[in-house]
Short mmCIF file of C-alpha atoms in Angstrom, two decimals:
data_model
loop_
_atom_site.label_atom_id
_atom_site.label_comp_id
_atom_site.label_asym_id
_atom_site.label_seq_id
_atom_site.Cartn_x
_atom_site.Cartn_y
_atom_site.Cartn_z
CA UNK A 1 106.48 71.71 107.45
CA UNK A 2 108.05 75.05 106.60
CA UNK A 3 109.83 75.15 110.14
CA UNK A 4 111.27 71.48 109.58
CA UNK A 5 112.13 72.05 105.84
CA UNK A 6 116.21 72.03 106.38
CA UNK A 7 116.13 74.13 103.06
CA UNK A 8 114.02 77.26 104.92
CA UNK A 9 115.86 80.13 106.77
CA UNK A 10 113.91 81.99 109.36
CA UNK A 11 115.22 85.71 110.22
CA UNK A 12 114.54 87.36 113.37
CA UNK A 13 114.88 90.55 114.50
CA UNK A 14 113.99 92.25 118.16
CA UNK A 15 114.98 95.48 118.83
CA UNK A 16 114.09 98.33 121.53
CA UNK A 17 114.40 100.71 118.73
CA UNK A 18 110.93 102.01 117.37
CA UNK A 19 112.61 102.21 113.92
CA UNK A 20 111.47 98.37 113.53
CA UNK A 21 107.94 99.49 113.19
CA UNK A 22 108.33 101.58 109.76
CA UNK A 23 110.19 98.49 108.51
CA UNK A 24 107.64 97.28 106.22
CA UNK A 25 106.52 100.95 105.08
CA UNK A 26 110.32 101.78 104.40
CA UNK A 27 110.24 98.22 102.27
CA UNK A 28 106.83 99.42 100.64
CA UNK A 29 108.51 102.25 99.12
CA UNK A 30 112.48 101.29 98.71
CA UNK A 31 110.87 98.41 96.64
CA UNK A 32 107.99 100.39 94.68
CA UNK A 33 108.71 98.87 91.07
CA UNK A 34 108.16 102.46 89.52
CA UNK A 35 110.01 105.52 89.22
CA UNK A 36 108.52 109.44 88.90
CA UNK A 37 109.63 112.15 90.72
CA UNK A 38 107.24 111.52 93.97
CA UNK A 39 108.14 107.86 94.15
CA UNK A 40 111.56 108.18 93.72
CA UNK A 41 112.04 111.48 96.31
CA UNK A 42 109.47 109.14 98.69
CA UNK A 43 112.05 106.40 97.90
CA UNK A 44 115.20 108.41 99.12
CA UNK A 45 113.74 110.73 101.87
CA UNK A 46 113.14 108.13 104.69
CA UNK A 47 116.79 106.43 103.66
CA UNK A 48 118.65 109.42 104.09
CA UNK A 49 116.75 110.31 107.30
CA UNK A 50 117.60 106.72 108.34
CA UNK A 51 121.26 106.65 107.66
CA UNK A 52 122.11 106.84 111.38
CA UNK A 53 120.02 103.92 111.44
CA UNK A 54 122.22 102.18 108.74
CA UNK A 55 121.71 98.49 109.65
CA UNK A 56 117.49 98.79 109.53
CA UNK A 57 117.83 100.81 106.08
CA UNK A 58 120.08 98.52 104.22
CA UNK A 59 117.55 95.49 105.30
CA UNK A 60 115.57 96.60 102.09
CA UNK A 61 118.43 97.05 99.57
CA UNK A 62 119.05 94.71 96.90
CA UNK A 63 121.89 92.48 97.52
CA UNK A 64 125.43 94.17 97.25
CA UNK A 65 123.72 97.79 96.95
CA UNK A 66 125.33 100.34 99.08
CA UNK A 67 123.13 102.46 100.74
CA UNK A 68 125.27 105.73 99.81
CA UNK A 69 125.43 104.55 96.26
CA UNK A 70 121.18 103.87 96.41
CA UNK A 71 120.64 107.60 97.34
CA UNK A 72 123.68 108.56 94.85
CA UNK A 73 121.68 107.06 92.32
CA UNK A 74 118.52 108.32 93.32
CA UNK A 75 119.74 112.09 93.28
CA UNK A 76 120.53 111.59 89.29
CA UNK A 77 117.34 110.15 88.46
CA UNK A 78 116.08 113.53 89.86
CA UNK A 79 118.15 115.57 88.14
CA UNK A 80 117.23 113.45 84.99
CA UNK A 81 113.72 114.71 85.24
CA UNK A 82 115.12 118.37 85.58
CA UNK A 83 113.35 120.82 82.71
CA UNK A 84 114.25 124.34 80.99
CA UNK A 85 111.96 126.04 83.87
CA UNK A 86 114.21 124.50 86.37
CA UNK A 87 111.65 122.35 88.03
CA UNK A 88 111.43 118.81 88.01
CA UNK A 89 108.72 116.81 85.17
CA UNK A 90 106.86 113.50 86.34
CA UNK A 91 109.49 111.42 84.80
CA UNK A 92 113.11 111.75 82.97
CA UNK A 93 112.51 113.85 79.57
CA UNK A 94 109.52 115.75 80.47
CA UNK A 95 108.82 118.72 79.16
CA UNK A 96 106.68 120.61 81.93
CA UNK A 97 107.75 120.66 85.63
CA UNK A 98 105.39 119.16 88.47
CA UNK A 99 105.79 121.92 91.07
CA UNK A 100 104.55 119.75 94.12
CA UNK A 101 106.89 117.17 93.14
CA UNK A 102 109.61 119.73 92.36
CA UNK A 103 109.06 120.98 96.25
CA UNK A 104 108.69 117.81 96.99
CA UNK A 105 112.04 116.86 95.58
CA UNK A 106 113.91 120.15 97.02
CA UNK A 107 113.08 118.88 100.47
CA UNK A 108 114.89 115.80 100.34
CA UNK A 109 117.71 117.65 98.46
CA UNK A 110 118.01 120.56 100.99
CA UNK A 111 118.43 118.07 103.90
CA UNK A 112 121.20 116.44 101.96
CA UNK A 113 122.94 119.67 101.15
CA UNK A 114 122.51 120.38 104.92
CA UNK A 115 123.84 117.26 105.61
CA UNK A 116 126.93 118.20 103.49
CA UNK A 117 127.62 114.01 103.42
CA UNK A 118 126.70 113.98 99.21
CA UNK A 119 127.88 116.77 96.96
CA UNK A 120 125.08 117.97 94.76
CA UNK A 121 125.23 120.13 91.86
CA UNK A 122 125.36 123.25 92.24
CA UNK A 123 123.62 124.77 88.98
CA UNK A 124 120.99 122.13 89.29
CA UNK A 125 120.44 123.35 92.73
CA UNK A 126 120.00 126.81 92.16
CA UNK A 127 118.04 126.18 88.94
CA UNK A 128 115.58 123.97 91.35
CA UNK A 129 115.77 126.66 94.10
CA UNK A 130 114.82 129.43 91.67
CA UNK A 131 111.53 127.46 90.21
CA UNK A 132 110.61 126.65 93.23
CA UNK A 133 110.89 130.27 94.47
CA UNK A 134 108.78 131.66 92.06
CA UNK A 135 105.90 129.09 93.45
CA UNK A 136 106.48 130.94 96.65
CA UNK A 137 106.05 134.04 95.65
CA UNK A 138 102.96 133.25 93.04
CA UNK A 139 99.80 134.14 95.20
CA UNK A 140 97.18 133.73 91.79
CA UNK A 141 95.06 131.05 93.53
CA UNK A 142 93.94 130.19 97.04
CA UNK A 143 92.59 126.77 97.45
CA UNK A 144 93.32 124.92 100.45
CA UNK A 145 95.93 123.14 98.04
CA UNK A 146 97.62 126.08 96.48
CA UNK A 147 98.00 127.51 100.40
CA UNK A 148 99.29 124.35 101.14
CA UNK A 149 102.16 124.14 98.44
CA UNK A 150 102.95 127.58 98.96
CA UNK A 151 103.31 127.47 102.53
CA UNK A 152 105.29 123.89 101.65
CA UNK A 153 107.77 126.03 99.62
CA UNK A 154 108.27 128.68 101.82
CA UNK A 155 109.38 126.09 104.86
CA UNK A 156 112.03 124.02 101.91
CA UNK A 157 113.63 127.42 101.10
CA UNK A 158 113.82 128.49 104.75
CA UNK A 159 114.99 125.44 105.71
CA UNK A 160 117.77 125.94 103.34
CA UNK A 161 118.94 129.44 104.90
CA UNK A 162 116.34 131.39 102.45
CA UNK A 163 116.12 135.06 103.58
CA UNK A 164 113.49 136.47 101.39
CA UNK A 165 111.56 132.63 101.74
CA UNK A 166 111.68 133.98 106.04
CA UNK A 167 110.34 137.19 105.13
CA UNK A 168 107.23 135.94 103.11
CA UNK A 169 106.10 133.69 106.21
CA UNK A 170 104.60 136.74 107.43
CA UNK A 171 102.55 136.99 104.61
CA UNK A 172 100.50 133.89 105.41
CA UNK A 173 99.50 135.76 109.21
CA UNK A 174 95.78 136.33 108.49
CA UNK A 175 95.16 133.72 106.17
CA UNK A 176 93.19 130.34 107.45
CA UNK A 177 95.75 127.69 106.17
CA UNK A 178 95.44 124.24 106.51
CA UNK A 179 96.66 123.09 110.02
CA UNK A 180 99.92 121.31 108.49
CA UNK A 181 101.15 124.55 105.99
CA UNK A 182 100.51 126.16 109.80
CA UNK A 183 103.05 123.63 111.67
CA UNK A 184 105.53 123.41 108.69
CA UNK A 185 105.93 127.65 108.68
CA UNK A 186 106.15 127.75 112.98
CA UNK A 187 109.26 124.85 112.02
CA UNK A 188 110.43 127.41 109.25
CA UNK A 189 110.81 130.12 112.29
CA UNK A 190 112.14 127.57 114.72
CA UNK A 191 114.91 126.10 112.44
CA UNK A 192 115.98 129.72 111.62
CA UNK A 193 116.72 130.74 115.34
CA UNK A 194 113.01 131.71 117.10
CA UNK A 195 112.40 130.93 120.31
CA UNK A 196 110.14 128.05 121.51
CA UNK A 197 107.93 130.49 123.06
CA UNK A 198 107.91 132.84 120.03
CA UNK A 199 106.89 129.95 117.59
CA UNK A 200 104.43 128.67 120.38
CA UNK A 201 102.90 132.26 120.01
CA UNK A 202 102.56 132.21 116.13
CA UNK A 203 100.48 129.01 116.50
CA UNK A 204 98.23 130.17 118.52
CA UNK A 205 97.79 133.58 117.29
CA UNK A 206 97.19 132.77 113.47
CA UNK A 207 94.25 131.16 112.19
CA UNK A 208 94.48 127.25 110.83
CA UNK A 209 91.88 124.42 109.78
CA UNK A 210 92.52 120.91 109.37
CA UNK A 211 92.58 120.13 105.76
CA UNK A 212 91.14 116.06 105.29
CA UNK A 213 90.88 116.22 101.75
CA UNK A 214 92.57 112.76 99.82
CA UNK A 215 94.17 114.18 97.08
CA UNK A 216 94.62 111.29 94.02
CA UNK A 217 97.03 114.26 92.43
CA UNK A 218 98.11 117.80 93.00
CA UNK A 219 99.57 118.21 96.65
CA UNK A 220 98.81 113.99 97.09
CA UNK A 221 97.12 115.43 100.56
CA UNK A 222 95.73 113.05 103.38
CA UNK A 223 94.79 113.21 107.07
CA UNK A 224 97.35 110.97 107.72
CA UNK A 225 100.08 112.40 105.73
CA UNK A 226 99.12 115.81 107.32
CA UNK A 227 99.94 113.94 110.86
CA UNK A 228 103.32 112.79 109.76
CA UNK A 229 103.89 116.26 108.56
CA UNK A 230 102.91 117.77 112.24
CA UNK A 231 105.20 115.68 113.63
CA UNK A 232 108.31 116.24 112.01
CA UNK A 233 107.26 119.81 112.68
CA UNK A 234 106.90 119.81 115.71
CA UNK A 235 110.08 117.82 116.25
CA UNK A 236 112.27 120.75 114.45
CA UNK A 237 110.13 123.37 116.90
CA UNK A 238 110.96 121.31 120.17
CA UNK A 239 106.98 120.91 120.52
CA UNK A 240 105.23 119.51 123.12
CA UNK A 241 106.15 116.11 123.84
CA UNK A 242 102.61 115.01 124.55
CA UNK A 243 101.24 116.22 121.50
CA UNK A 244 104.37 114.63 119.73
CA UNK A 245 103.50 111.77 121.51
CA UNK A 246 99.88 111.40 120.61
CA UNK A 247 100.69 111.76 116.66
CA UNK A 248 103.00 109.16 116.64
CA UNK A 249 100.55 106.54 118.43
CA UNK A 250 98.18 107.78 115.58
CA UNK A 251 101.00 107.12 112.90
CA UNK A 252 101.85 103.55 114.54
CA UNK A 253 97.93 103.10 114.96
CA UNK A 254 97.81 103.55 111.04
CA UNK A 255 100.63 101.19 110.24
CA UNK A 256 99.53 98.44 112.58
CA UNK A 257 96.30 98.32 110.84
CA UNK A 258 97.48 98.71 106.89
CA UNK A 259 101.40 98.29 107.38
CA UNK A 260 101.77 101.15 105.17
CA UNK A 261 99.88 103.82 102.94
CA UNK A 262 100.80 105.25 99.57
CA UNK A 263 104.14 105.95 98.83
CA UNK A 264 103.89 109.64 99.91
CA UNK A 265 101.78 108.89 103.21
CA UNK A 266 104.77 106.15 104.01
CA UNK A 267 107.33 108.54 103.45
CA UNK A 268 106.45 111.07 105.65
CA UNK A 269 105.50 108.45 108.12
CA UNK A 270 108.73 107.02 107.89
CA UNK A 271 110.38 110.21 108.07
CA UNK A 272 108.19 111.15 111.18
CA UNK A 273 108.56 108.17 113.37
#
């Protein structure tokens, strides 16, 4: 009946692109009805990553939104949450910062200011830069989720040309981190002009676990999150395409069977894929 109802409209689309198969965990979180700092960085990170792939991202914009405009948009409602400390609050007005989100958020931003596409503002920037800075440099607890964030913050700020952020990596050389803090400091090496070999060395010479904790808050940790994470590392360290390989068919394994996670796990599976 639906097929023969005149009124109906059946779209279609086939593609060799593997893009199509994040398609309904980029709608899960371009459509997410609510708006704090993770949601809304989780919101814009896969779109900006997917620009190149304009015609798949604007599939899950409202009608008549322009996808430049949608991250535009997105960037203020960050800056909206921005507080005294320079870090970013759970939602617009807050009064204390969230520093995963803040990192979080500084991710997304650095790739746009790398991108040089969207100006930013540039005492908003540095305000963000400095906060999260000082989490990099704050060494007061050692939980598997405080090495993870710290390790998370040292990879944003080298990823945005950070000197002294390059310079702390070492400082994480002894210490058993969780397997993707591990990954994303080898891609903070990589991206800042070591050799394959080099970073292929650091792996395998410093110690790692794999951290399988669900986190509800905090870092918002899971195993699969921590795969999408090793992947886009290992992309920005020219890794091994088998092991590349083999965490993507565990990423595409995931969405087959739930379509998507929570907004952070999509993402970073968006963003990985």
């Amino acid at each position: 009946k639906f097929i023969e109802d005149k009124r109906a409209e059946i779209r279609v689309v086939a593609s060799a692109t593997p893009v199509l198969r994040v398609m309904d965990a980029l709608k899960h979180v371009v459509s997410y009805p609510y708006g704090c700092v993770e949601q809304t960085t989780s919101r814009l990170f896969p779109m900006y990553l997917l620009k190149q792939n304009a015609e798949i991202a604007t599939m899950h914009l409202e009608k008549g939104q322009n996808l430049d405009g949608f991250i535009q948009s997105g960037i203020n409602r960050l800056f909206s949450m921005q507080t005294d400390s320079g870090g970013l609050g759970f939602w617009p007005g807050a009064r204390s910062s969230y520093a995963y989100g803040s990192v979080y958020a500084l991710h997304f931003l650095t790739l746009v200011k790398n991108g040089r596409d969207i100006e930013l503002p540039a005492k908003n920037m540095e305000d963000l830069q400095n906060y999260v800075r000082k989490i990099s440099r704050d060494w007061s607890e050692n939980s598997e989720s405080s090495l993870y964030q710290r390790a998370y913050a040292v990879y944003v700020l080298a990823l945005g040309g950070d000197n002294e952020a390059l310079q702390q990596v070492q400082r994480f050389d002894t210490v058993k981190l969780p397997r993707s803090a591990r990954f994303l400091l080898a891609a903070a090496l990589s991206v800042n002009g070591e050799s394959a070999d080099r970073v292929k060395l650091y792996l395998s010479n410093t110690p790692s676990e794999p951290y399988v904790v669900t986190e509800p808050d905090g870092t918002l940790n899971s195993d699969v999150r921590s795969t999408a994470i090793e992947l886009l590392a290992l992309q920005q360290m020219k890794g091994d395409p088998l092991q590349m390989s083999e965490k993507a068919d565990k990423l595409t394994a995931f969405l087959n069977a739930s379509r998507y996670g929570t907004t952070q796990e999509s993402a970073f599976i968006c963003a990985a894929l």
